[in-house]
């Protein structure tokens, strides 16, 4: 097995002569027919083609130091399948041949956009930022044959269709969530999930770190959380947790792929693991029994005790210190046994605790019952009325409607994994919605972006994760990236079909939906 996609380290890839190098120019191609996901904003073909060979040089603009790591990642990824040990060069003038990565002044593509130009001699990738270059590299990989995803050298030729692509995202927040509380996932599994997100230009990973069934991150000032609260998971198996060093490793790995980690500590409900660890967090002063079932809504912090807020402040402080991203998710959902008159002041106080540690609070849509500050973000998952209340408070929304975007929903009644309390979410259902048109009264100006959550009551391992995430994840990535007027299911399903080959080559356990005309 190869290392995780785009693992940051030097690799020694043997150069294998698989076929004689082509002595003729590649056949004409049509860039507009390539199966790129997410669909780019603009594509123009010129009929030419570039052939990647062992002599191709990856050139990086002099002074653009932030691109050096991306060049290494690119050559490593290409090297697995081609057997080429591609040379990286730093140049002060634009080369006439090879692959050229550069920073430029391109106001129209913004922070994450890029311009890609391909002809028979050169592939030129330009952007305003290293982030934009990284997004463009993902497009470049998709322009190569599917066998580029192999972990062992394959026969060429390696042809990239000629033309130009101008591309940038519709929404600034394009994320997915992983629940590591119901079932715990090791660091390498989280990195694998990050790789899947990065390949489709997603830029946020929301980690649901705590719930009734487990507390998954070390808090040095409250050590019983991991000694007791991390010991179980759904079904009664032993759980686990991340040390702060392991969490930092995940954050660093994600940052290397221009993905920001959003940590979540759910509260005041979904807190049984904490309540079992520390008796003083309960109103009656008695520790709760550990819980390994899947019911929700039965637990709550004691919102009248000052020790509760000292606990929250310590937890937020320690996690914020090792989280460079701007957001901290405070949960807030399904706190059914917390009285409304207690819930509202709790939410308002916790958002201020989060702000005191220089983070922006995110919460599930129930938090709109309280008075939110203008920087706080609400995540719409269930109640359209709550989402509208966010808009009324001038609070931005992350759109994660369960009936459309929950990755843990079954595809159909025969699916062996997942739940269906929000309905069945086939691949077309997951793709065919517009965040700005989903609910009356919620418009584009109210929306920060979208997120596809994966809750793990039924997800025990990496294969289970892949089955529910793929092939729906690329569709959510496209909703977040591609303008709505350029998206339609009939076009998308054809592009998705060709990605099935890439899934197979990577041995990914994807769901072969009958709605997609998978190609061999």
PDB file of C-alpha atoms in Angstrom, residues 37-41 109-114 129-139 142 167-178 193-207 254 257-262 326-327 362 377 379 397-400 405 407 433 435 444 447-453 472-484 487:
ATOM      1  CA  UNK A  37     -15.227  17.267 -10.154  1.00  0.00           C
ATOM      2  CA  UNK A  38     -16.048  19.882  -8.970  1.00  0.00           C
ATOM      3  CA  UNK A  39     -16.959  21.256 -12.373  1.00  0.00           C
ATOM      4  CA  UNK A  40     -14.764  24.282 -13.162  1.00  0.00           C
ATOM      5  CA  UNK A  41     -16.230  27.716 -13.749  1.00  0.00           C
ATOM      6  CA  UNK A 109     -10.134  33.995  -8.997  1.00  0.00           C
ATOM      7  CA  UNK A 110      -9.825  35.148  -5.388  1.00  0.00           C
ATOM      8  CA  UNK A 111      -8.193  33.270  -2.513  1.00  0.00           C
ATOM      9  CA  UNK A 112      -8.701  29.693  -3.705  1.00  0.00           C
ATOM     10  CA  UNK A 113      -9.069  30.012  -7.462  1.00  0.00           C
ATOM     11  CA  UNK A 114      -6.520  29.306 -10.156  1.00  0.00           C
ATOM     12  CA  UNK A 129      -2.056  31.995  -3.239  1.00  0.00           C
ATOM     13  CA  UNK A 130      -0.487  28.634  -2.497  1.00  0.00           C
ATOM     14  CA  UNK A 131      -3.992  27.484  -1.589  1.00  0.00           C
ATOM     15  CA  UNK A 132      -5.152  28.246  -5.111  1.00  0.00           C
ATOM     16  CA  UNK A 133      -2.202  26.351  -6.574  1.00  0.00           C
ATOM     17  CA  UNK A 134      -3.088  23.341  -4.431  1.00  0.00           C
ATOM     18  CA  UNK A 135      -6.703  23.406  -5.643  1.00  0.00           C
ATOM     19  CA  UNK A 136      -5.436  23.586  -9.222  1.00  0.00           C
ATOM     20  CA  UNK A 137      -3.169  20.591  -8.659  1.00  0.00           C
ATOM     21  CA  UNK A 138      -6.263  18.522  -7.834  1.00  0.00           C
ATOM     22  CA  UNK A 139      -7.713  19.452 -11.227  1.00  0.00           C
ATOM     23  CA  UNK A 142      -7.982  14.540 -12.659  1.00  0.00           C
ATOM     24  CA  UNK A 167     -11.775  28.304 -11.694  1.00  0.00           C
ATOM     25  CA  UNK A 168     -12.798  29.528  -8.230  1.00  0.00           C
ATOM     26  CA  UNK A 169     -15.304  28.447  -5.543  1.00  0.00           C
ATOM     27  CA  UNK A 170     -18.882  29.580  -5.037  1.00  0.00           C
ATOM     28  CA  UNK A 171     -18.721  29.251  -1.227  1.00  0.00           C
ATOM     29  CA  UNK A 172     -15.779  29.916   1.084  1.00  0.00           C
ATOM     30  CA  UNK A 173     -16.754  27.120   3.497  1.00  0.00           C
ATOM     31  CA  UNK A 174     -16.907  23.631   1.975  1.00  0.00           C
ATOM     32  CA  UNK A 175     -16.642  20.970   4.611  1.00  0.00           C
ATOM     33  CA  UNK A 176     -17.386  17.542   5.922  1.00  0.00           C
ATOM     34  CA  UNK A 177     -17.757  16.303   9.476  1.00  0.00           C
ATOM     35  CA  UNK A 178     -16.445  13.118  11.056  1.00  0.00           C
ATOM     36  CA  UNK A 193     -10.677  11.080   5.346  1.00  0.00           C
ATOM     37  CA  UNK A 194      -8.709  14.312   4.900  1.00  0.00           C
ATOM     38  CA  UNK A 195      -7.227  12.911   1.687  1.00  0.00           C
ATOM     39  CA  UNK A 196     -10.704  12.281   0.292  1.00  0.00           C
ATOM     40  CA  UNK A 197     -11.749  15.846   1.086  1.00  0.00           C
ATOM     41  CA  UNK A 198      -8.593  17.358  -0.385  1.00  0.00           C
ATOM     42  CA  UNK A 199      -8.984  15.511  -3.683  1.00  0.00           C
ATOM     43  CA  UNK A 200     -12.294  17.315  -4.273  1.00  0.00           C
ATOM     44  CA  UNK A 201     -11.221  20.791  -3.109  1.00  0.00           C
ATOM     45  CA  UNK A 202     -13.032  20.757   0.235  1.00  0.00           C
ATOM     46  CA  UNK A 203     -11.425  23.025   2.821  1.00  0.00           C
ATOM     47  CA  UNK A 204     -12.885  22.302   6.279  1.00  0.00           C
ATOM     48  CA  UNK A 205     -12.862  19.176   8.455  1.00  0.00           C
ATOM     49  CA  UNK A 206     -15.282  19.334  11.384  1.00  0.00           C
ATOM     50  CA  UNK A 207     -14.311  16.817  14.078  1.00  0.00           C
ATOM     51  CA  UNK A 254      -4.889  18.862   7.196  1.00  0.00           C
ATOM     52  CA  UNK A 257      -3.668  20.037   2.243  1.00  0.00           C
ATOM     53  CA  UNK A 258      -5.154  23.505   2.912  1.00  0.00           C
ATOM     54  CA  UNK A 259      -7.928  22.071   5.087  1.00  0.00           C
ATOM     55  CA  UNK A 260      -8.863  23.775   8.363  1.00  0.00           C
ATOM     56  CA  UNK A 261      -9.895  21.642  11.336  1.00  0.00           C
ATOM     57  CA  UNK A 262     -12.982  22.720  13.302  1.00  0.00           C
ATOM     58  CA  UNK A 326     -10.652  30.477  13.399  1.00  0.00           C
ATOM     59  CA  UNK A 327     -13.582  28.304  14.526  1.00  0.00           C
ATOM     60  CA  UNK A 362     -20.272  27.657  15.562  1.00  0.00           C
ATOM     61  CA  UNK A 377     -22.241  30.922  12.960  1.00  0.00           C
ATOM     62  CA  UNK A 379     -25.276  25.241  11.327  1.00  0.00           C
ATOM     63  CA  UNK A 397     -25.286  29.836   8.130  1.00  0.00           C
ATOM     64  CA  UNK A 398     -23.529  26.608   7.270  1.00  0.00           C
ATOM     65  CA  UNK A 399     -26.022  24.489   5.355  1.00  0.00           C
ATOM     66  CA  UNK A 400     -26.153  20.817   6.414  1.00  0.00           C
ATOM     67  CA  UNK A 405     -26.506  16.355   3.301  1.00  0.00           C
ATOM     68  CA  UNK A 407     -23.626  11.168   4.920  1.00  0.00           C
ATOM     69  CA  UNK A 433     -30.278  20.868  -4.123  1.00  0.00           C
ATOM     70  CA  UNK A 435     -28.306  25.853  -0.530  1.00  0.00           C
ATOM     71  CA  UNK A 444     -27.132  33.326  -0.814  1.00  0.00           C
ATOM     72  CA  UNK A 447     -24.835  31.395   3.691  1.00  0.00           C
ATOM     73  CA  UNK A 448     -21.168  30.869   4.543  1.00  0.00           C
ATOM     74  CA  UNK A 449     -21.081  27.460   2.889  1.00  0.00           C
ATOM     75  CA  UNK A 450     -22.063  23.820   3.167  1.00  0.00           C
ATOM     76  CA  UNK A 451     -21.005  20.801   5.199  1.00  0.00           C
ATOM     77  CA  UNK A 452     -21.761  17.090   4.884  1.00  0.00           C
ATOM     78  CA  UNK A 453     -21.723  15.411   8.324  1.00  0.00           C
ATOM     79  CA  UNK A 472     -21.780  11.194  -2.358  1.00  0.00           C
ATOM     80  CA  UNK A 473     -18.851  13.325  -1.179  1.00  0.00           C
ATOM     81  CA  UNK A 474     -17.823  14.612  -4.651  1.00  0.00           C
ATOM     82  CA  UNK A 475     -21.373  15.895  -5.141  1.00  0.00           C
ATOM     83  CA  UNK A 476     -21.275  17.948  -1.956  1.00  0.00           C
ATOM     84  CA  UNK A 477     -17.890  19.281  -3.011  1.00  0.00           C
ATOM     85  CA  UNK A 478     -19.422  20.392  -6.310  1.00  0.00           C
ATOM     86  CA  UNK A 479     -22.373  22.070  -4.594  1.00  0.00           C
ATOM     87  CA  UNK A 480     -19.908  24.106  -2.561  1.00  0.00           C
ATOM     88  CA  UNK A 481     -17.568  24.937  -5.434  1.00  0.00           C
ATOM     89  CA  UNK A 482     -19.512  25.192  -8.697  1.00  0.00           C
ATOM     90  CA  UNK A 483     -22.113  27.906  -9.440  1.00  0.00           C
ATOM     91  CA  UNK A 484     -25.618  26.483  -9.194  1.00  0.00           C
ATOM     92  CA  UNK A 487     -24.774  22.141 -12.195  1.00  0.00           C
TER      93      UNK A 487
END
